Coordinates of C-alpha atoms and ligand atoms in Angstrom, one line a residue:
M127 CA -1.4 -113.7 -4.7
N128 CA -2.0 -114.2 -1.0
N129 CA -5.7 -114.8 -0.3
E130 CA -5.6 -116.5 3.1
N131 CA -8.0 -114.1 4.8
S132 CA -10.5 -114.1 1.9
R133 CA -10.5 -117.8 1.9
A134 CA -11.1 -118.0 5.7
M135 CA -13.9 -115.4 5.5
Y136 CA -15.5 -117.2 2.5
E137 CA -15.4 -120.5 4.4
R138 CA -17.1 -118.8 7.4
A139 CA -19.6 -117.1 5.0
L140 CA -20.5 -120.5 3.5
T141 CA -21.7 -121.6 7.0
L142 CA -23.9 -118.5 7.3
M143 CA -25.4 -117.7 3.9
P144 CA -26.5 -119.8 1.0
G145 CA -23.4 -120.0 -1.3
G146 CA -21.7 -117.6 1.1
V147 CA -23.0 -114.5 -0.5
N148 CA -25.9 -112.1 -0.4
S149 CA -26.2 -111.8 -4.2
P150 CA -25.3 -114.8 -6.5
V151 CA -22.8 -113.2 -9.0
R152 CA -20.6 -112.2 -6.1
S153 CA -19.7 -115.9 -5.6
F154 CA -17.3 -115.9 -8.6
S155 CA -18.8 -119.3 -9.5
A156 CA -19.0 -118.3 -13.2
V157 CA -15.2 -117.7 -13.3
D158 CA -14.5 -120.9 -11.4
M159 CA -12.8 -119.5 -8.3
D160 CA -13.6 -118.2 -4.8
P161 CA -14.5 -114.6 -4.2
V162 CA -12.1 -112.1 -2.7
F163 CA -13.4 -110.1 0.3
I164 CA -13.1 -106.3 0.0
Q165 CA -11.7 -104.2 2.8
H166 CA -11.9 -100.7 1.4
G167 CA -12.0 -98.7 -1.8
K168 CA -10.7 -95.3 -2.9
G169 CA -11.1 -93.9 -6.4
A170 CA -10.6 -96.6 -9.0
T171 CA -9.0 -98.9 -6.5
I172 CA -10.3 -101.5 -4.1
T173 CA -8.2 -103.5 -1.6
D174 CA -9.0 -106.9 -0.3
V175 CA -8.7 -108.3 3.2
D176 CA -5.2 -109.7 2.3
G177 CA -3.9 -106.4 1.2
N178 CA -4.1 -107.0 -2.5
S179 CA -5.2 -103.9 -4.5
Y180 CA -7.2 -104.0 -7.7
L181 CA -8.3 -101.5 -10.3
D182 CA -12.0 -101.9 -10.1
Y183 CA -14.2 -102.3 -13.2
V184 CA -17.3 -103.5 -11.3
L185 CA -17.8 -100.3 -9.2
S186 CA -20.5 -102.0 -7.1
W187 CA -22.2 -103.0 -10.5
G188 CA -22.4 -99.5 -11.7
P189 CA -23.2 -97.0 -8.9
M190 CA -19.7 -95.7 -8.1
I191 CA -19.4 -93.5 -11.1
L192 CA -17.4 -91.0 -9.1
G193 CA -15.1 -93.7 -7.9
H194 CA -15.0 -95.2 -4.3
A195 CA -15.3 -92.9 -1.3
D196 CA -15.7 -89.7 -3.2
P197 CA -14.7 -86.9 -0.8
D198 CA -17.8 -84.7 -1.5
V199 CA -20.2 -87.6 -1.1
I200 CA -18.5 -88.8 2.1
R201 CA -18.5 -85.3 3.6
A202 CA -22.2 -84.9 2.9
L203 CA -22.9 -88.3 4.4
E204 CA -21.0 -87.6 7.5
K205 CA -23.0 -84.5 8.1
A206 CA -26.3 -86.2 7.3
L207 CA -25.4 -89.0 9.7
Q208 CA -25.2 -86.6 12.6
N209 CA -28.8 -85.6 12.0
G210 CA -30.2 -89.1 12.5
T211 CA -30.6 -91.9 10.0
S212 CA -34.3 -92.4 9.5
F213 CA -37.6 -90.8 10.5
G214 CA -40.3 -92.4 8.4
A215 CA -41.4 -88.8 7.8
P216 CA -40.7 -86.4 4.9
T217 CA -37.3 -84.6 4.7
E218 CA -36.2 -82.0 2.3
L219 CA -33.5 -84.4 1.1
E220 CA -36.2 -86.2 -0.8
N221 CA -37.2 -83.0 -2.6
M222 CA -33.6 -82.4 -3.5
L223 CA -32.9 -85.8 -5.1
A224 CA -36.4 -85.9 -6.7
S225 CA -36.0 -82.4 -8.3
M226 CA -32.5 -83.3 -9.5
I227 CA -34.2 -86.0 -11.6
V228 CA -37.5 -84.3 -12.5
D229 CA -35.9 -81.0 -13.5
N230 CA -33.4 -82.7 -15.8
V231 CA -35.1 -85.7 -17.3
S232 CA -37.9 -84.4 -19.5
S233 CA -39.9 -87.6 -19.5
V234 CA -40.1 -87.7 -15.7
E235 CA -42.8 -85.4 -14.3
R236 CA -43.3 -87.2 -11.0
I237 CA -41.1 -89.7 -9.3
R238 CA -41.3 -92.1 -6.3
M239 CA -38.3 -93.3 -4.4
V240 CA -38.0 -96.9 -3.3
N241 CA -35.0 -99.0 -2.1
S242 CA -33.8 -101.1 -5.1
G243 CA -34.1 -101.5 -8.8
T244 CA -36.2 -104.7 -8.3
E245 CA -38.7 -102.7 -6.3
A246 CA -38.8 -99.8 -8.8
V247 CA -39.6 -102.1 -11.7
M248 CA -42.0 -104.3 -9.8
T249 CA -44.1 -101.2 -8.9
A250 CA -43.8 -99.6 -12.3
L251 CA -45.4 -102.7 -13.8
R252 CA -48.2 -102.7 -11.2
L253 CA -48.8 -99.1 -12.1
A254 CA -48.8 -99.8 -15.8
R255 CA -51.3 -102.6 -15.4
A256 CA -53.6 -100.3 -13.3
F257 CA -53.4 -97.5 -15.8
T258 CA -54.1 -99.6 -18.8
G259 CA -56.4 -102.1 -17.2
R260 CA -54.5 -104.8 -19.0
S261 CA -52.4 -107.7 -17.7
K262 CA -49.7 -108.6 -20.2
I263 CA -46.1 -107.4 -20.1
L264 CA -43.7 -107.7 -23.0
K265 CA -40.0 -108.1 -22.0
F266 CA -36.9 -109.1 -24.0
S267 CA -34.7 -112.1 -23.6
G268 CA -31.5 -111.4 -21.8
N269 CA -32.9 -108.2 -20.2
Y270 CA -32.8 -108.2 -16.4
H271 CA -35.3 -106.2 -14.5
G272 CA -34.6 -107.4 -10.9
H273 CA -35.9 -110.5 -9.3
S274 CA -39.6 -110.0 -8.9
D275 CA -41.6 -113.1 -9.8
G276 CA -43.2 -111.9 -13.0
L277 CA -39.9 -110.8 -14.5
L278 CA -37.7 -113.8 -13.9
V279 CA -38.2 -115.0 -17.4
Q280 CA -35.2 -115.2 -19.7
A281 CA -33.6 -112.6 -17.5
G282 CA -30.0 -112.5 -18.3
S283 CA -26.9 -112.1 -16.1
G284 CA -27.2 -114.0 -12.8
I285 CA -29.6 -116.4 -14.3
M286 CA -27.6 -116.7 -17.5
T287 CA -24.4 -117.1 -15.5
Q288 CA -25.9 -119.8 -13.2
G289 CA -27.7 -121.5 -16.1
I290 CA -31.0 -121.4 -14.4
P291 CA -34.0 -121.2 -16.7
G292 CA -36.1 -118.6 -14.9
S293 CA -36.4 -119.8 -11.3
P294 CA -38.1 -122.5 -9.3
G295 CA -40.6 -121.0 -6.9
V296 CA -42.2 -118.8 -9.6
P297 CA -45.7 -120.1 -10.3
E298 CA -46.8 -120.6 -13.9
S299 CA -49.8 -118.3 -13.1
V300 CA -47.5 -115.4 -12.3
V301 CA -45.4 -115.5 -15.4
E302 CA -48.3 -116.4 -17.8
N303 CA -48.7 -112.7 -18.4
T304 CA -45.1 -112.1 -19.2
I305 CA -44.4 -112.4 -22.9
T306 CA -40.8 -112.4 -24.2
A307 CA -39.4 -111.5 -27.5
P308 CA -35.8 -111.4 -28.9
Y309 CA -34.0 -108.1 -28.2
N310 CA -33.5 -105.9 -31.3
D311 CA -36.1 -107.8 -33.3
E312 CA -38.6 -105.2 -34.6
N313 CA -40.6 -107.8 -36.6
A314 CA -41.2 -110.0 -33.6
V315 CA -42.5 -106.9 -31.6
R316 CA -44.8 -105.8 -34.4
K317 CA -46.1 -109.3 -34.9
L318 CA -46.8 -109.7 -31.1
F319 CA -48.6 -106.4 -31.0
S320 CA -50.7 -107.2 -34.1
E321 CA -51.9 -110.3 -32.4
Q322 CA -52.3 -109.2 -28.8
G323 CA -51.4 -105.5 -28.6
H324 CA -54.7 -104.6 -26.9
E325 CA -53.9 -106.9 -24.0
I326 CA -50.4 -105.6 -23.4
A327 CA -50.1 -103.1 -20.5
A328 CA -46.5 -102.3 -21.1
V329 CA -43.3 -103.0 -22.9
I330 CA -40.3 -103.0 -20.6
A331 CA -36.7 -102.9 -21.9
E332 CA -33.2 -102.1 -21.0
P333 CA -32.3 -99.4 -23.6
V334 CA -28.7 -100.5 -23.5
A335 CA -28.8 -104.0 -22.1
G336 CA -26.1 -104.5 -19.5
N337 CA -27.2 -107.8 -18.0
M338 CA -26.1 -110.1 -20.9
G339 CA -23.0 -108.2 -21.3
V340 CA -23.3 -104.8 -23.0
V341 CA -25.8 -105.0 -25.9
P342 CA -27.1 -101.7 -27.2
M343 CA -30.6 -101.3 -28.7
T344 CA -30.5 -100.2 -32.3
M345 CA -32.1 -96.8 -33.1
E346 CA -34.7 -98.6 -35.1
F347 CA -35.7 -101.0 -32.3
A348 CA -36.0 -98.1 -29.9
Q349 CA -38.2 -96.2 -32.4
T350 CA -40.3 -99.3 -33.0
L351 CA -41.0 -99.8 -29.3
R352 CA -42.2 -96.2 -29.0
E353 CA -44.3 -96.4 -32.1
V354 CA -46.1 -99.6 -31.4
T355 CA -46.8 -98.8 -27.7
E356 CA -48.3 -95.5 -28.8
E357 CA -50.4 -97.1 -31.5
Y358 CA -51.8 -99.7 -29.1
E359 CA -51.9 -97.4 -26.0
S360 CA -49.5 -99.6 -24.0
L361 CA -46.9 -98.0 -21.9
L362 CA -43.3 -97.9 -22.7
I363 CA -41.1 -98.5 -19.6
L364 CA -37.4 -98.0 -19.9
D365 CA -35.4 -99.7 -17.3
E366 CA -32.6 -97.2 -16.8
V367 CA -31.4 -98.8 -13.5
M368 CA -28.0 -99.3 -15.1
T369 CA -27.9 -96.6 -17.9
G370 CA -29.6 -93.7 -16.0
F371 CA -26.9 -91.0 -15.3
R372 CA -24.4 -93.5 -16.7
V373 CA -24.4 -93.2 -20.5
A374 CA -25.6 -89.6 -20.3
F375 CA -27.0 -87.5 -17.4
E376 CA -30.5 -87.9 -18.9
G377 CA -29.8 -91.6 -19.6
A378 CA -30.1 -93.7 -22.6
Q379 CA -33.5 -92.1 -23.5
Y380 CA -31.5 -89.1 -24.4
L381 CA -29.1 -91.0 -26.6
Y382 CA -32.0 -92.7 -28.4
N383 CA -34.2 -89.6 -28.4
V384 CA -37.1 -91.7 -27.1
K385 CA -39.5 -90.5 -24.5
P386 CA -40.8 -93.4 -22.3
D387 CA -44.0 -93.2 -20.3
L388 CA -42.2 -94.5 -17.2
T389 CA -38.5 -94.9 -16.3
C390 CA -36.9 -97.0 -13.6
Y391 CA -33.8 -96.0 -11.8
S392 CA -31.4 -97.3 -9.1
K393 CA -27.6 -97.8 -8.9
I394 CA -26.1 -94.3 -9.6
I395 CA -29.1 -92.4 -8.1
G396 CA -28.2 -94.0 -4.8
G397 CA -24.5 -93.0 -5.0
G398 CA -23.6 -96.4 -3.4
L399 CA -26.5 -96.5 -1.0
P400 CA -29.7 -98.5 -1.5
V401 CA -32.1 -96.4 -3.6
G402 CA -34.5 -97.2 -6.5
A403 CA -37.0 -94.9 -8.1
F404 CA -39.6 -94.9 -10.9
G405 CA -41.2 -91.9 -12.5
G406 CA -42.7 -90.6 -15.6
R407 CA -46.0 -89.1 -17.0
F408 CA -48.0 -87.2 -14.5
D409 CA -51.3 -88.7 -15.6
V410 CA -49.9 -92.2 -14.9
M411 CA -48.0 -91.4 -11.7
K412 CA -51.0 -89.7 -10.1
L413 CA -52.5 -93.2 -9.8
M414 CA -50.0 -94.0 -7.1
A415 CA -51.2 -94.0 -3.4
P416 CA -51.9 -91.8 -1.6
K417 CA -53.0 -89.6 -4.5
G418 CA -54.5 -92.6 -6.4
P419 CA -55.5 -96.2 -5.7
V420 CA -52.3 -98.1 -6.7
Y421 CA -50.6 -99.2 -3.5
Q422 CA -46.9 -99.1 -2.7
A423 CA -45.0 -98.1 0.4
G424 CA -41.6 -98.4 2.1
T425 CA -40.4 -97.9 5.6
L426 CA -37.0 -96.7 4.6
S427 CA -38.0 -95.2 1.2
G428 CA -36.4 -91.8 0.7
N429 CA -34.0 -92.5 3.6
P430 CA -31.9 -89.5 4.5
L431 CA -28.6 -91.1 4.0
A432 CA -29.5 -92.7 0.7
M433 CA -31.0 -89.4 -0.5
T434 CA -27.8 -87.5 0.5
A435 CA -25.5 -89.9 -1.3
G436 CA -27.7 -89.8 -4.4
Y437 CA -28.1 -86.1 -4.5
H438 CA -24.5 -85.3 -4.1
T439 CA -23.5 -87.8 -6.7
L440 CA -26.0 -86.4 -9.2
H441 CA -25.1 -82.8 -8.2
K442 CA -21.4 -83.5 -9.0
L443 CA -22.2 -85.2 -12.3
L444 CA -24.5 -82.3 -13.4
N445 CA -22.1 -79.6 -12.4
N446 CA -19.1 -81.1 -14.2
G447 CA -20.4 -81.1 -17.8
H448 CA -17.2 -82.6 -19.1
I449 CA -17.6 -85.8 -17.0
Y450 CA -19.5 -87.8 -19.6
Q451 CA -17.1 -86.8 -22.4
Q452 CA -14.2 -87.8 -20.2
L453 CA -15.8 -91.1 -19.3
D454 CA -16.4 -91.7 -23.0
R455 CA -12.9 -90.8 -24.0
Q456 CA -11.3 -93.0 -21.3
T457 CA -13.5 -96.0 -22.2
M458 CA -12.8 -95.5 -25.9
K459 CA -9.1 -95.7 -25.1
M460 CA -9.8 -99.0 -23.3
E461 CA -11.8 -100.3 -26.2
R462 CA -9.1 -99.4 -28.7
G463 CA -6.4 -100.9 -26.6
L464 CA -8.3 -104.2 -26.3
R465 CA -9.1 -104.2 -30.0
T466 CA -5.4 -103.9 -30.8
L467 CA -4.7 -106.9 -28.6
I468 CA -7.5 -108.9 -30.0
Q469 CA -6.0 -108.4 -33.5
E470 CA -2.5 -108.9 -32.5
Y471 CA -3.2 -112.2 -30.7
D472 CA -5.8 -113.2 -33.3
V473 CA -8.4 -113.8 -30.6
K474 CA -12.0 -114.5 -31.4
A475 CA -13.6 -111.7 -29.5
T476 CA -16.1 -108.9 -30.0
I477 CA -16.3 -105.6 -28.0
N478 CA -19.5 -103.7 -27.4
R479 CA -19.4 -100.3 -25.8
V480 CA -21.8 -97.4 -25.0
G481 CA -20.1 -94.6 -23.1
S482 CA -18.5 -96.0 -20.0
M483 CA -20.1 -99.4 -20.3
L484 CA -18.1 -102.0 -22.1
S485 CA -18.0 -105.8 -22.6
I486 CA -15.6 -108.1 -24.3
F487 CA -17.4 -111.2 -25.6
F488 CA -15.2 -114.2 -26.6
T489 CA -17.0 -114.8 -29.9
D490 CA -16.1 -113.5 -33.3
Q491 CA -19.7 -112.9 -34.2
P492 CA -21.5 -109.6 -33.6
V493 CA -23.4 -109.6 -30.3
T494 CA -26.9 -108.1 -30.7
D495 CA -29.2 -110.2 -28.6
Y496 CA -29.4 -113.0 -26.1
E497 CA -28.8 -115.7 -28.6
S498 CA -25.6 -114.2 -30.0
A499 CA -24.4 -113.3 -26.5
S500 CA -24.8 -116.9 -25.4
K501 CA -22.4 -118.1 -28.1
S502 CA -19.5 -116.6 -26.1
D503 CA -16.8 -118.8 -24.7
T504 CA -17.5 -118.4 -21.0
D505 CA -14.5 -120.7 -20.1
M506 CA -12.2 -118.4 -22.0
Y507 CA -13.7 -115.4 -20.2
G508 CA -13.1 -117.1 -16.9
Q509 CA -9.5 -117.7 -17.8
F510 CA -9.1 -114.0 -18.8
F511 CA -10.8 -112.9 -15.6
R512 CA -8.4 -114.9 -13.4
E513 CA -5.3 -113.8 -15.3
M514 CA -6.5 -110.2 -14.9
L515 CA -7.3 -110.5 -11.2
E516 CA -3.9 -112.0 -10.6
R517 CA -2.5 -108.8 -12.2
G518 CA -4.5 -106.5 -10.0
I519 CA -7.5 -105.9 -12.3
Y520 CA -11.0 -106.6 -10.9
L521 CA -13.3 -107.3 -13.8
P522 CA -17.0 -108.4 -13.5
P523 CA -16.9 -112.1 -12.5
S524 CA -19.1 -113.1 -15.4
Q525 CA -19.0 -112.9 -19.2
F526 CA -22.5 -111.5 -19.1
E527 CA -21.9 -108.3 -17.2
S528 CA -20.8 -104.8 -18.1
W529 CA -17.4 -103.3 -17.2
F530 CA -17.9 -99.8 -15.7
L531 CA -15.5 -96.9 -15.6
S532 CA -15.5 -94.0 -13.1
V533 CA -14.2 -90.5 -13.3
C534 CA -11.2 -91.8 -11.4
H535 CA -10.2 -94.2 -14.3
D536 CA -7.5 -91.8 -15.6
D537 CA -4.8 -92.5 -18.3
Q538 CA -2.6 -94.2 -15.8
V539 CA -5.4 -96.6 -14.8
I540 CA -6.2 -97.4 -18.4
D541 CA -2.6 -97.9 -19.3
Q542 CA -2.0 -100.2 -16.4
T543 CA -5.1 -102.2 -17.3
L544 CA -4.1 -102.6 -20.9
E545 CA -0.7 -103.7 -19.8
A546 CA -2.3 -106.4 -17.7
A547 CA -4.5 -107.3 -20.6
R548 CA -1.5 -107.7 -22.8
D549 CA 0.2 -110.0 -20.3
S550 CA -3.0 -112.0 -19.8
F551 CA -3.4 -112.4 -23.5
E552 CA 0.2 -113.5 -23.7
A553 CA -0.4 -116.1 -21.0
I554 CA -3.6 -117.4 -22.6
F555 CA -3.2 -117.1 -26.3
K556 CA 0.5 -117.2 -27.1
Ligands
LIG99 C1 -29.3 -104.0 -11.3 C2 -30.5 -103.9 -12.2 C3 -31.8 -104.1 -11.7 C4 -32.1 -104.6 -10.3 O1 -31.7 -103.6 -9.4 P1 -31.5 -104.1 -7.8 O2 -31.2 -102.8 -7.1 O3 -30.3 -105.0 -7.9 O4 -32.7 -104.7 -7.4 C5 -32.9 -104.0 -12.6 N1 -32.7 -103.6 -13.8 C6 -31.5 -103.4 -14.4 C7 -31.4 -103.0 -15.8 C8 -30.4 -103.6 -13.6 O5 -29.1 -103.4 -14.1

């Protein structure tokens, strides 16, 4: 594989940005190689600056559910571009994306647009604390909710990958109100609530964790979170930044039949542009400025281009009812193919999947929480990643991330990927 241009660009980038990247997992450090620089993408395929093409299972870490450069989204963006890119004044485009969400997700009565998932979660917590008059937040180990100070505690993915326990620069005083518990552990949650439930403003959770690899909540755990938060009048915040409009149009809360008080979004709702949002109960949301006293603002929030990409992405998802079945079917095909290989080559590996989110963990134990996820053989994942990349398959460059499929991942794409997986297994495990 020729990677001369990528190498030169990375060397230049290293002199410009810390670690040469603008987000840590892009550096490929967890898979022990240098990153490839991407030139363009179309459908399920991305092409790097040396002309190598890859079938893409990162999809910008989830947003590109329609595949890269979807013609409808691009056309809408081109048109929006002609009208000017930002006004700092309301546009109808904000109504369009907001109503797409409010009209279709029953727990979301009001919504506010921001610019990233980090910002959405950070503000949702401020709001929950204001609403309840309490300070403590309960989160789960291995769940990632963006990089705001108070949430950089046992936060999965990037941190897990880089082996950083939380982060320096976060004062004790900021995280002393963040309580953590093991994911999928109902007893731990009940115990914490019985001891300090009246001080807990909110429980925040990824309903299908995707930032320690894919680890779904059990139905019982989801139910428990709803029950205890109701009993103690804390808020339940579901972080659907990854799962929203991904595992179902109405998100994981639909699959689990749990109605959260607040939901956080990003990724798919931006259709590849920077958008975040949080929304939920009217009586809670009405505390937000300018209606209420909880301050939050954003110069580029609700930006016309971002609203356009998000709206047209959701519009297409909503009006093609079969899309989620198709995504599920294709990803199941991938799962089955990988399982067959795992058996055939007698590899110690476990697969977790929810809809079009999938992870292969190199451990023979079930992966249900942070602890079991961390038992995975990350060196083996790195080896698998490199073999796959060599064969034109672009997997997430970390054991602790989800693979994503798009509507462009058709039979041929899956077959080609499984063929590459077979050759990679042959190279590693034979
Ligand atoms: C990606 C992600 C975030 C952070 O979103 P950014 O837009 O990267 O700030 C938060 N929560 C979850 C569950 C995520 O997957």
